[in-house]
Amino acid sequence: MTELRKRRDSDGKLLESAESDHIDSEDDKGKTATDLSKTIPTGTDKSPGILDWLVKGLPDRWRNWAVRFIFTMIMIIFFFLVIYGGPLALMVTTLVVQVKCFQEIINIGYAVYRIHGLPWFRSLSWYFLLTSNYFFYGESLVDYFGVVINRTESIRFLVSYHRFISFSLYCVGFVWFVLSLVKKYYMKQFSLFAWTHVALLIVVTQSYLILKNIFDGLIWFIVPVSMIICNDIMAYVFGFFFGKTPLIKLSPKKTWEGFIGGGFSTVIFGFGISYVMCQYPYFVCPIEYSETLEKMSMDCEPSTLFTLQEYHLPVWMKIFGFGATLHLYPFMFHSLSLSIFSSVIGPFGGFFASGFKRAFKIKDFGDVIPGHGGIMDRFDCQFLMATFVNVYISSFIQTESPQKLLSQVLYLKPEQQLQLFHMLKESLENRNILTANI
Amino acid sequence: MTELRKRRDSDGKLLESAESDHIDSEDDKGKTATDLSKTIPTGTDKSPGILDWLVKGLPDRWRNWAVRFIFTMIMIIFFFLVIYGGPLALMVTTLVVQVKCFQEIINIGYAVYRIHGLPWFRSLSWYFLLTSNYFFYGESLVDYFGVVINRTESIRFLVSYHRFISFSLYCVGFVWFVLSLVKKYYMKQFSLFAWTHVALLIVVTQSYLILKNIFDGLIWFIVPVSMIICNDIMAYVFGFFFGKTPLIKLSPKKTWEGFIGGGFSTVIFGFGISYVMCQYPYFVCPIEYSETLEKMSMDCEPSTLFTLQEYHLPVWMKIFGFGATLHLYPFMFHSLSLSIFSSVIGPFGGFFASGFKRAFKIKDFGDVIPGHGGIMDRFDCQFLMATFVNVYISSFIQTESPQKLLSQVLYLKPEQQLQLFHMLKESLENRNILTANI
């Protein structure tokens, strides 16, 4: 079996980037080969039948543009529907997107390292995806439904031993991998093992963070996601109309004009969408399991972050027609941090992805979305953004609520709860916080 | 520049496993080349001068054995010294070992992907090591010294914004990486980027878990580590004297006899060492910052886990000369789980490492320890074990102590602390836990 990959790089030089066990160069010399792109579904310009009919009248140049536009709209509508569907719909969508992204990344790995004959590899990577999802999704479900699940005796052990079960499952995969090692393929197997783990790191851990953000309130999910979308679209629009100065060699089509125009648009868009969303408890309330209602609830008294505050403006701003005071939601200032991140660092997620695609000489990660490529092509920046939002919340927004801590306290044994109670009482009394109330 | 790697696999076939941008096969055909092993320090049989003198009289066959033995002893003595040095010495040693392991893994990556001319790569991987250590070491220090650090106004922001600072540092590295991408080297750069992250995953995250185990009490560090050492040595001894049946193709020298003998020895050793260590508060007490002493303290009233309990034996065991009751530390039963893991799954860490070494055709990870190879060669199983111990503690040993939770409560705003106090009071009263005490 000949396993040499050959392809031409952009300068037309013949590339050999083989991970090969038996090389038979003479046989291969004939093929000029772009066979990596044959094995990965790497973005197609074909569009489904009904679409063909819709864009039939258009000149060729505009046809792709129209397909892209139509599918952008379809995705945005889908996004609205999912939000309307509520947290559960969002979580399921996140899971589906995550699995799809994982599949796209893994497929590239398969093609790069040629898995023909590699024992067990497909099953193994899916197994690792399953176990890591079991671990991460479990962790967040335990956090939020722990008290409820604890009441159901039969699945209680799933909560108590969650980490142990996940780790055991992982160990099974690990041992399975070691046992599946075959001399001929050592290097490929280890490379794909690493590839799988990097994919898990990018896709699973970060989609877990998306989940956690959703639990802190839908606004922490919707605002960042739509900022990235807005920045993508507006950078494209500004680049299209004013683009002159190339931004980075990696993505020759990106321009400084698009980068800056997209950035400004995103900041303004962020202010606007925050102002609107802050008015609805549906968006700003953390998702908590209500023990009285016995179901998930998004009702709450919005925190100060989401209630209008009066801000006094400096006198000189009167010149510009501003009044003496301005009513804003404090969240809008946080939206500024988010929009700056999404328009300054966010694009680097895109550059990274396009560098990756160039490194492996593929056009797109997949071909599920006509005119756009793979799911991963649209979500490359979303993952980085989700991590930022998560870190931002834990650093700047007080999330440790008394409720959450109480549920942790209730995990303790009764006598320990009592002990904590007395320690807390003493501490509060010492600091004169409690005296007044007793 | 020609970047083709060629080496002979064990069957003597010529291997080409190049990641190459410009291939000039004709030029290279001449070299039969084992040049990968030239660039990695891959275990040397040379021994330092004084050792040469010591083992001079020995026949060649025994010389290596003697060197290996001497350095095993030196390492064990060093291990005792570090334990004697206390938690701080242990943490520093863990850090040094971790950095060394990272260096060894990264060096193999350099050699595999030939970094000549790759811009910035060395600096970048060390930068990522620094940031991830800053993040993980910080996380555990914040957990344990949070209250103290909070008092020192000047470094308070380091605690409050720890995650944000770490993430920002990571983003700088990420952007730096994207900006350092050079067309010629895309594929190598991405591969090394992934390589660095896998190394971080293996080395940094797991050494963070080691640190956390140390904080739970020295016994959680010393027992597992010495179990792996015991298993290594005893499997070697049993294999040496009784080894006949090969265990796994990956490591032809390993035998079933060694595996089983090592396992039994480890279980017995585990019982013994646990029995001894349970008697000393120095080993069993969690390391906590004592506010009254204003320093780290390892004084405590040992938990039931580490106090002698009476166990009634079934009558039939009298036949074997046992009495009616037996006094044991409950920890000894947990030591059973640890020893089983370290002797059943632990070796797979070793098989994994030796598969990895075979994949990249190197003998050892490095050459720092004469007769043993690199640091990573000795610590391959320790990392997996540390993760197991950590998961085990969090699943089966109650670590959420009232003290720890109280310190979390004290992070809340005073009015929230009060709110929590009243909620807890109500909950305790409802369950009739509190009435008696007020």
PDB file of C-alpha atoms in Angstrom, chain A residues 4-5 7 9-11 13-23 25-26 29 112-113 160-165 167 170-171 174-175 177-179 181 183 186-187 190-191 193-195 197-198 201 212 248-250 341 345 348-349 351-361 384 387-388 390-392 394-396 398 400-403 405-406 408-425 427-428 431 433-434 437-438, chain B residues 4-5 7 9-11 13-23 25-26 29 112-113 160-165 167 170-171 174-175 177-179 181 183 186-187 190-191 193-195 197-198 201 212 248-250 341 345 348-349 351-361 384 387-388 390-392 394-396 398 400-403 405-406 408-425 427-428 431 433-434 437-438:
ATOM      1  CA  LEU A   4       2.571   9.018   0.046  1.00  0.00           C
ATOM      2  CA  ARG A   5       0.610  12.184  -0.270  1.00  0.00           C
ATOM      3  CA  ARG A   7       0.078  17.838  -3.774  1.00  0.00           C
ATOM      4  CA  ASP A   9       1.516  24.092  -3.159  1.00  0.00           C
ATOM      5  CA  SER A  10       0.364  27.457  -4.406  1.00  0.00           C
ATOM      6  CA  ASP A  11       3.616  28.030  -6.257  1.00  0.00           C
ATOM      7  CA  LYS A  13       5.847  22.947  -6.518  1.00  0.00           C
ATOM      8  CA  LEU A  14       5.248  19.322  -5.861  1.00  0.00           C
ATOM      9  CA  LEU A  15       4.726  18.669  -2.185  1.00  0.00           C
ATOM     10  CA  GLU A  16       5.329  15.465  -0.373  1.00  0.00           C
ATOM     11  CA  SER A  17       4.057  15.525   3.141  1.00  0.00           C
ATOM     12  CA  ALA A  18       3.778  11.882   3.714  1.00  0.00           C
ATOM     13  CA  GLU A  19       3.407   9.917   6.865  1.00  0.00           C
ATOM     14  CA  SER A  20       4.352   6.735   5.192  1.00  0.00           C
ATOM     15  CA  ASP A  21       5.436   3.279   6.129  1.00  0.00           C
ATOM     16  CA  HIS A  22       6.188   1.841   2.736  1.00  0.00           C
ATOM     17  CA  ILE A  23       7.299   4.245   0.177  1.00  0.00           C
ATOM     18  CA  SER A  25       8.419   6.626  -4.895  1.00  0.00           C
ATOM     19  CA  GLU A  26       8.772   5.389  -8.442  1.00  0.00           C
ATOM     20  CA  LYS A  29       6.007   9.923  -9.360  1.00  0.00           C
ATOM     21  CA  VAL A 112      -4.041  13.832   6.290  1.00  0.00           C
ATOM     22  CA  TYR A 113      -2.860  10.661   7.966  1.00  0.00           C
ATOM     23  CA  SER A 160     -21.830  11.452  43.398  1.00  0.00           C
ATOM     24  CA  TYR A 161     -19.411   9.508  41.246  1.00  0.00           C
ATOM     25  CA  HIS A 162     -19.683  11.565  38.075  1.00  0.00           C
ATOM     26  CA  ARG A 163     -15.984  12.303  37.774  1.00  0.00           C
ATOM     27  CA  PHE A 164     -15.001   8.788  38.645  1.00  0.00           C
ATOM     28  CA  ILE A 165     -17.339   7.313  36.029  1.00  0.00           C
ATOM     29  CA  PHE A 167     -12.484   9.050  34.200  1.00  0.00           C
ATOM     30  CA  TYR A 170     -11.698   7.674  29.524  1.00  0.00           C
ATOM     31  CA  CYS A 171      -9.308   5.041  30.859  1.00  0.00           C
ATOM     32  CA  PHE A 174      -6.907   4.953  26.680  1.00  0.00           C
ATOM     33  CA  VAL A 175      -6.289   1.245  27.236  1.00  0.00           C
ATOM     34  CA  PHE A 177      -5.917   2.845  22.145  1.00  0.00           C
ATOM     35  CA  VAL A 178      -2.762   1.272  23.558  1.00  0.00           C
ATOM     36  CA  LEU A 179      -4.049  -2.216  22.725  1.00  0.00           C
ATOM     37  CA  LEU A 181      -1.419  -0.006  18.440  1.00  0.00           C
ATOM     38  CA  LYS A 183       3.721  -1.584  14.653  1.00  0.00           C
ATOM     39  CA  TYR A 186       2.602   3.702  15.372  1.00  0.00           C
ATOM     40  CA  MET A 187       3.349   7.177  14.134  1.00  0.00           C
ATOM     41  CA  PHE A 190      -0.124   8.644  17.834  1.00  0.00           C
ATOM     42  CA  SER A 191      -0.579  11.599  15.511  1.00  0.00           C
ATOM     43  CA  PHE A 193      -4.570  10.361  18.926  1.00  0.00           C
ATOM     44  CA  ALA A 194      -3.107  13.830  19.429  1.00  0.00           C
ATOM     45  CA  TRP A 195      -5.317  15.206  16.655  1.00  0.00           C
ATOM     46  CA  HIS A 197      -7.423  15.365  21.680  1.00  0.00           C
ATOM     47  CA  VAL A 198      -6.755  18.753  20.150  1.00  0.00           C
ATOM     48  CA  LEU A 201      -9.909  20.616  23.437  1.00  0.00           C
ATOM     49  CA  LYS A 212     -22.280  27.569  31.121  1.00  0.00           C
ATOM     50  CA  ILE A 248      -2.745  40.152   6.851  1.00  0.00           C
ATOM     51  CA  LYS A 249      -0.987  37.889   4.379  1.00  0.00           C
ATOM     52  CA  LEU A 250      -2.788  34.843   5.745  1.00  0.00           C
ATOM     53  CA  PHE A 341     -12.877  41.543  21.923  1.00  0.00           C
ATOM     54  CA  ILE A 345      -9.217  39.288  18.836  1.00  0.00           C
ATOM     55  CA  PHE A 348      -7.693  36.040  14.773  1.00  0.00           C
ATOM     56  CA  GLY A 349      -9.835  32.960  15.357  1.00  0.00           C
ATOM     57  CA  PHE A 351      -7.131  33.840  10.613  1.00  0.00           C
ATOM     58  CA  PHE A 352      -6.120  30.811  12.642  1.00  0.00           C
ATOM     59  CA  ALA A 353      -8.757  28.698  10.911  1.00  0.00           C
ATOM     60  CA  SER A 354      -7.799  29.969   7.481  1.00  0.00           C
ATOM     61  CA  GLY A 355      -4.118  29.309   8.216  1.00  0.00           C
ATOM     62  CA  PHE A 356      -5.084  25.803   9.262  1.00  0.00           C
ATOM     63  CA  LYS A 357      -7.008  25.300   6.028  1.00  0.00           C
ATOM     64  CA  ARG A 358      -4.060  26.539   4.006  1.00  0.00           C
ATOM     65  CA  ALA A 359      -1.655  24.319   5.949  1.00  0.00           C
ATOM     66  CA  PHE A 360      -3.664  21.276   4.917  1.00  0.00           C
ATOM     67  CA  LYS A 361      -4.530  22.671   1.502  1.00  0.00           C
ATOM     68  CA  LEU A 384     -12.791  31.653  21.264  1.00  0.00           C
ATOM     69  CA  THR A 387     -14.186  31.260  26.328  1.00  0.00           C
ATOM     70  CA  PHE A 388     -13.706  34.987  26.608  1.00  0.00           C
ATOM     71  CA  ASN A 390     -16.930  32.768  30.348  1.00  0.00           C
ATOM     72  CA  VAL A 391     -13.695  34.198  31.720  1.00  0.00           C
ATOM     73  CA  TYR A 392     -15.192  37.672  31.645  1.00  0.00           C
ATOM     74  CA  SER A 394     -16.158  34.805  36.267  1.00  0.00           C
ATOM     75  CA  SER A 395     -13.771  37.756  36.611  1.00  0.00           C
ATOM     76  CA  PHE A 396     -15.993  40.792  36.425  1.00  0.00           C
ATOM     77  CA  GLN A 398     -20.365  38.362  40.492  1.00  0.00           C
ATOM     78  CA  GLU A 400     -21.320  33.289  43.116  1.00  0.00           C
ATOM     79  CA  SER A 401     -24.862  33.783  44.294  1.00  0.00           C
ATOM     80  CA  PRO A 402     -25.929  32.887  47.835  1.00  0.00           C
ATOM     81  CA  GLN A 403     -28.356  30.371  46.256  1.00  0.00           C
ATOM     82  CA  LEU A 405     -23.412  28.357  47.577  1.00  0.00           C
ATOM     83  CA  LEU A 406     -26.359  27.185  49.653  1.00  0.00           C
ATOM     84  CA  GLN A 408     -23.226  23.335  47.922  1.00  0.00           C
ATOM     85  CA  VAL A 409     -23.678  23.633  51.660  1.00  0.00           C
ATOM     86  CA  LEU A 410     -26.635  21.258  51.473  1.00  0.00           C
ATOM     87  CA  TYR A 411     -24.317  18.609  50.029  1.00  0.00           C
ATOM     88  CA  LEU A 412     -22.502  18.448  53.362  1.00  0.00           C
ATOM     89  CA  LYS A 413     -23.524  16.089  56.114  1.00  0.00           C
ATOM     90  CA  PRO A 414     -26.114  17.620  58.496  1.00  0.00           C
ATOM     91  CA  GLU A 415     -23.611  18.013  61.341  1.00  0.00           C
ATOM     92  CA  GLN A 416     -21.181  19.744  58.992  1.00  0.00           C
ATOM     93  CA  GLN A 417     -23.939  22.072  57.834  1.00  0.00           C
ATOM     94  CA  LEU A 418     -24.533  22.935  61.451  1.00  0.00           C
ATOM     95  CA  GLN A 419     -20.841  23.489  62.009  1.00  0.00           C
ATOM     96  CA  LEU A 420     -20.696  25.832  59.039  1.00  0.00           C
ATOM     97  CA  PHE A 421     -23.764  27.633  60.331  1.00  0.00           C
ATOM     98  CA  HIS A 422     -22.117  28.357  63.657  1.00  0.00           C
ATOM     99  CA  MET A 423     -18.838  29.399  62.088  1.00  0.00           C
ATOM    100  CA  LEU A 424     -20.649  31.774  59.774  1.00  0.00           C
ATOM    101  CA  LYS A 425     -22.707  33.134  62.643  1.00  0.00           C
ATOM    102  CA  SER A 427     -17.850  35.480  61.778  1.00  0.00           C
ATOM    103  CA  LEU A 428     -20.853  37.683  61.035  1.00  0.00           C
ATOM    104  CA  ARG A 431     -17.843  41.867  62.065  1.00  0.00           C
ATOM    105  CA  ILE A 433     -23.026  42.415  60.503  1.00  0.00           C
ATOM    106  CA  LEU A 434     -25.425  40.187  62.381  1.00  0.00           C
ATOM    107  CA  ASN A 437     -30.674  41.610  62.884  1.00  0.00           C
ATOM    108  CA  ILE A 438     -30.945  39.371  65.917  1.00  0.00           C
TER     109      ILE A 438
ATOM    110  CA  LEU B   4      13.138  15.018   4.205  1.00  0.00           C
ATOM    111  CA  ARG B   5      13.562  12.701   7.121  1.00  0.00           C
ATOM    112  CA  ARG B   7      15.263   6.449   8.792  1.00  0.00           C
ATOM    113  CA  ASP B   9      12.480   1.023  10.806  1.00  0.00           C
ATOM    114  CA  SER B  10      13.325  -2.025  12.803  1.00  0.00           C
ATOM    115  CA  ASP B  11      12.958  -4.274   9.782  1.00  0.00           C
ATOM    116  CA  LYS B  13      13.131  -0.714   5.502  1.00  0.00           C
ATOM    117  CA  LEU B  14      13.791   2.838   4.529  1.00  0.00           C
ATOM    118  CA  LEU B  15      11.239   5.156   6.034  1.00  0.00           C
ATOM    119  CA  GLU B  16      10.277   8.534   4.772  1.00  0.00           C
ATOM    120  CA  SER B  17       8.101  10.401   7.148  1.00  0.00           C
ATOM    121  CA  ALA B  18       8.722  13.857   5.964  1.00  0.00           C
ATOM    122  CA  GLU B  19       6.755  16.983   6.546  1.00  0.00           C
ATOM    123  CA  SER B  20       8.470  18.760   3.791  1.00  0.00           C
ATOM    124  CA  ASP B  21       8.067  21.864   1.767  1.00  0.00           C
ATOM    125  CA  HIS B  22      10.809  21.414  -0.770  1.00  0.00           C
ATOM    126  CA  ILE B  23      11.696  17.918  -1.616  1.00  0.00           C
ATOM    127  CA  SER B  25      14.578  13.384  -3.480  1.00  0.00           C
ATOM    128  CA  GLU B  26      17.568  12.784  -5.702  1.00  0.00           C
ATOM    129  CA  LYS B  29      18.644   9.212  -1.774  1.00  0.00           C
ATOM    130  CA  VAL B 112      10.325  15.615  14.198  1.00  0.00           C
ATOM    131  CA  TYR B 113       9.199  18.781  12.461  1.00  0.00           C
ATOM    132  CA  SER B 160      -9.968  38.791  41.552  1.00  0.00           C
ATOM    133  CA  TYR B 161      -8.962  38.864  37.924  1.00  0.00           C
ATOM    134  CA  HIS B 162      -6.789  35.765  37.870  1.00  0.00           C
ATOM    135  CA  ARG B 163      -8.656  34.026  35.061  1.00  0.00           C
ATOM    136  CA  PHE B 164      -8.952  37.153  33.041  1.00  0.00           C
ATOM    137  CA  ILE B 165      -5.233  37.877  33.285  1.00  0.00           C
ATOM    138  CA  PHE B 167      -6.720  34.282  29.424  1.00  0.00           C
ATOM    139  CA  TYR B 170      -2.971  33.183  26.421  1.00  0.00           C
ATOM    140  CA  CYS B 171      -4.610  35.417  23.797  1.00  0.00           C
ATOM    141  CA  PHE B 174      -2.446  32.997  20.235  1.00  0.00           C
ATOM    142  CA  VAL B 175      -2.235  36.267  18.298  1.00  0.00           C
ATOM    143  CA  PHE B 177       1.283  32.548  16.807  1.00  0.00           C
ATOM    144  CA  VAL B 178      -1.089  33.699  14.061  1.00  0.00           C
ATOM    145  CA  LEU B 179       1.158  36.660  13.248  1.00  0.00           C
ATOM    146  CA  LEU B 181       2.727  32.157  10.482  1.00  0.00           C
ATOM    147  CA  LYS B 183       3.549  30.507   4.165  1.00  0.00           C
ATOM    148  CA  TYR B 186       2.166  26.576   7.698  1.00  0.00           C
ATOM    149  CA  MET B 187       1.870  22.847   8.188  1.00  0.00           C
ATOM    150  CA  PHE B 190       0.277  24.147  13.057  1.00  0.00           C
ATOM    151  CA  SER B 191       1.629  20.710  13.877  1.00  0.00           C
ATOM    152  CA  PHE B 193       1.239  24.313  17.855  1.00  0.00           C
ATOM    153  CA  ALA B 194      -0.845  21.182  18.394  1.00  0.00           C
ATOM    154  CA  TRP B 195       2.199  19.360  19.753  1.00  0.00           C
ATOM    155  CA  HIS B 197      -0.837  21.985  23.420  1.00  0.00           C
ATOM    156  CA  VAL B 198      -0.824  18.223  23.822  1.00  0.00           C
ATOM    157  CA  LEU B 201      -2.341  18.917  28.452  1.00  0.00           C
ATOM    158  CA  LYS B 212      -3.957  19.640  44.478  1.00  0.00           C
ATOM    159  CA  ILE B 248       2.250  -6.978  25.014  1.00  0.00           C
ATOM    160  CA  LYS B 249       3.943  -6.601  21.655  1.00  0.00           C
ATOM    161  CA  LEU B 250       4.574  -2.933  22.259  1.00  0.00           C
ATOM    162  CA  PHE B 341      -5.070   1.131  39.572  1.00  0.00           C
ATOM    163  CA  ILE B 345      -3.872   0.737  34.433  1.00  0.00           C
ATOM    164  CA  PHE B 348      -0.531   1.327  30.228  1.00  0.00           C
ATOM    165  CA  GLY B 349       0.903   4.774  30.816  1.00  0.00           C
ATOM    166  CA  PHE B 351       3.146   1.206  27.235  1.00  0.00           C
ATOM    167  CA  PHE B 352       1.771   4.435  25.832  1.00  0.00           C
ATOM    168  CA  ALA B 353       5.095   6.170  26.396  1.00  0.00           C
ATOM    169  CA  SER B 354       7.051   3.325  24.882  1.00  0.00           C
ATOM    170  CA  GLY B 355       4.706   3.239  21.874  1.00  0.00           C
ATOM    171  CA  PHE B 356       5.285   6.946  21.490  1.00  0.00           C
ATOM    172  CA  LYS B 357       9.038   6.462  21.623  1.00  0.00           C
ATOM    173  CA  ARG B 358       8.826   3.726  19.008  1.00  0.00           C
ATOM    174  CA  ALA B 359       6.606   5.878  16.812  1.00  0.00           C
ATOM    175  CA  PHE B 360       9.269   8.546  16.709  1.00  0.00           C
ATOM    176  CA  LYS B 361      12.152   6.090  16.741  1.00  0.00           C
ATOM    177  CA  LEU B 384      -1.987   9.276  34.862  1.00  0.00           C
ATOM    178  CA  THR B 387      -5.265  12.213  37.735  1.00  0.00           C
ATOM    179  CA  PHE B 388      -6.729   9.022  39.110  1.00  0.00           C
ATOM    180  CA  ASN B 390      -7.498  13.437  42.137  1.00  0.00           C
ATOM    181  CA  VAL B 391     -10.672  11.971  40.668  1.00  0.00           C
ATOM    182  CA  TYR B 392     -10.747   9.364  43.414  1.00  0.00           C
ATOM    183  CA  SER B 394     -13.234  14.115  44.652  1.00  0.00           C
ATOM    184  CA  SER B 395     -15.537  11.111  44.160  1.00  0.00           C
ATOM    185  CA  PHE B 396     -15.014   9.001  47.249  1.00  0.00           C
ATOM    186  CA  GLN B 398     -15.423  14.016  51.238  1.00  0.00           C
ATOM    187  CA  GLU B 400     -15.774  19.736  50.756  1.00  0.00           C
ATOM    188  CA  SER B 401     -15.042  20.732  54.300  1.00  0.00           C
ATOM    189  CA  PRO B 402     -17.127  23.347  56.132  1.00  0.00           C
ATOM    190  CA  GLN B 403     -13.925  25.422  56.409  1.00  0.00           C
ATOM    191  CA  LEU B 405     -17.015  26.448  51.977  1.00  0.00           C
ATOM    192  CA  LEU B 406     -16.877  29.136  54.628  1.00  0.00           C
ATOM    193  CA  GLN B 408     -16.075  30.841  49.720  1.00  0.00           C
ATOM    194  CA  VAL B 409     -18.960  32.367  51.622  1.00  0.00           C
ATOM    195  CA  LEU B 410     -16.651  35.098  52.923  1.00  0.00           C
ATOM    196  CA  TYR B 411     -15.969  36.137  49.331  1.00  0.00           C
ATOM    197  CA  LEU B 412     -19.584  37.258  49.009  1.00  0.00           C
ATOM    198  CA  LYS B 413     -20.696  40.775  49.799  1.00  0.00           C
ATOM    199  CA  PRO B 414     -21.685  41.222  53.482  1.00  0.00           C
ATOM    200  CA  GLU B 415     -25.405  41.497  52.687  1.00  0.00           C
ATOM    201  CA  GLN B 416     -25.212  38.308  50.613  1.00  0.00           C
ATOM    202  CA  GLN B 417     -23.444  36.542  53.460  1.00  0.00           C
ATOM    203  CA  LEU B 418     -26.301  37.582  55.684  1.00  0.00           C
ATOM    204  CA  GLN B 419     -28.818  36.379  53.124  1.00  0.00           C
ATOM    205  CA  LEU B 420     -27.094  33.008  52.944  1.00  0.00           C
ATOM    206  CA  PHE B 421     -27.016  32.852  56.728  1.00  0.00           C
ATOM    207  CA  HIS B 422     -30.768  33.290  56.958  1.00  0.00           C
ATOM    208  CA  MET B 423     -31.476  30.824  54.157  1.00  0.00           C
ATOM    209  CA  LEU B 424     -29.273  28.227  55.822  1.00  0.00           C
ATOM    210  CA  LYS B 425     -30.896  28.910  59.172  1.00  0.00           C
ATOM    211  CA  SER B 427     -33.333  25.250  55.937  1.00  0.00           C
ATOM    212  CA  LEU B 428     -31.735  23.813  59.090  1.00  0.00           C
ATOM    213  CA  ARG B 431     -35.231  19.886  58.899  1.00  0.00           C
ATOM    214  CA  ILE B 433     -31.414  20.119  62.780  1.00  0.00           C
ATOM    215  CA  LEU B 434     -31.131  23.489  64.412  1.00  0.00           C
ATOM    216  CA  ASN B 437     -29.224  23.937  69.493  1.00  0.00           C
ATOM    217  CA  ILE B 438     -30.914  27.304  69.838  1.00  0.00           C
TER     218      ILE B 438
END
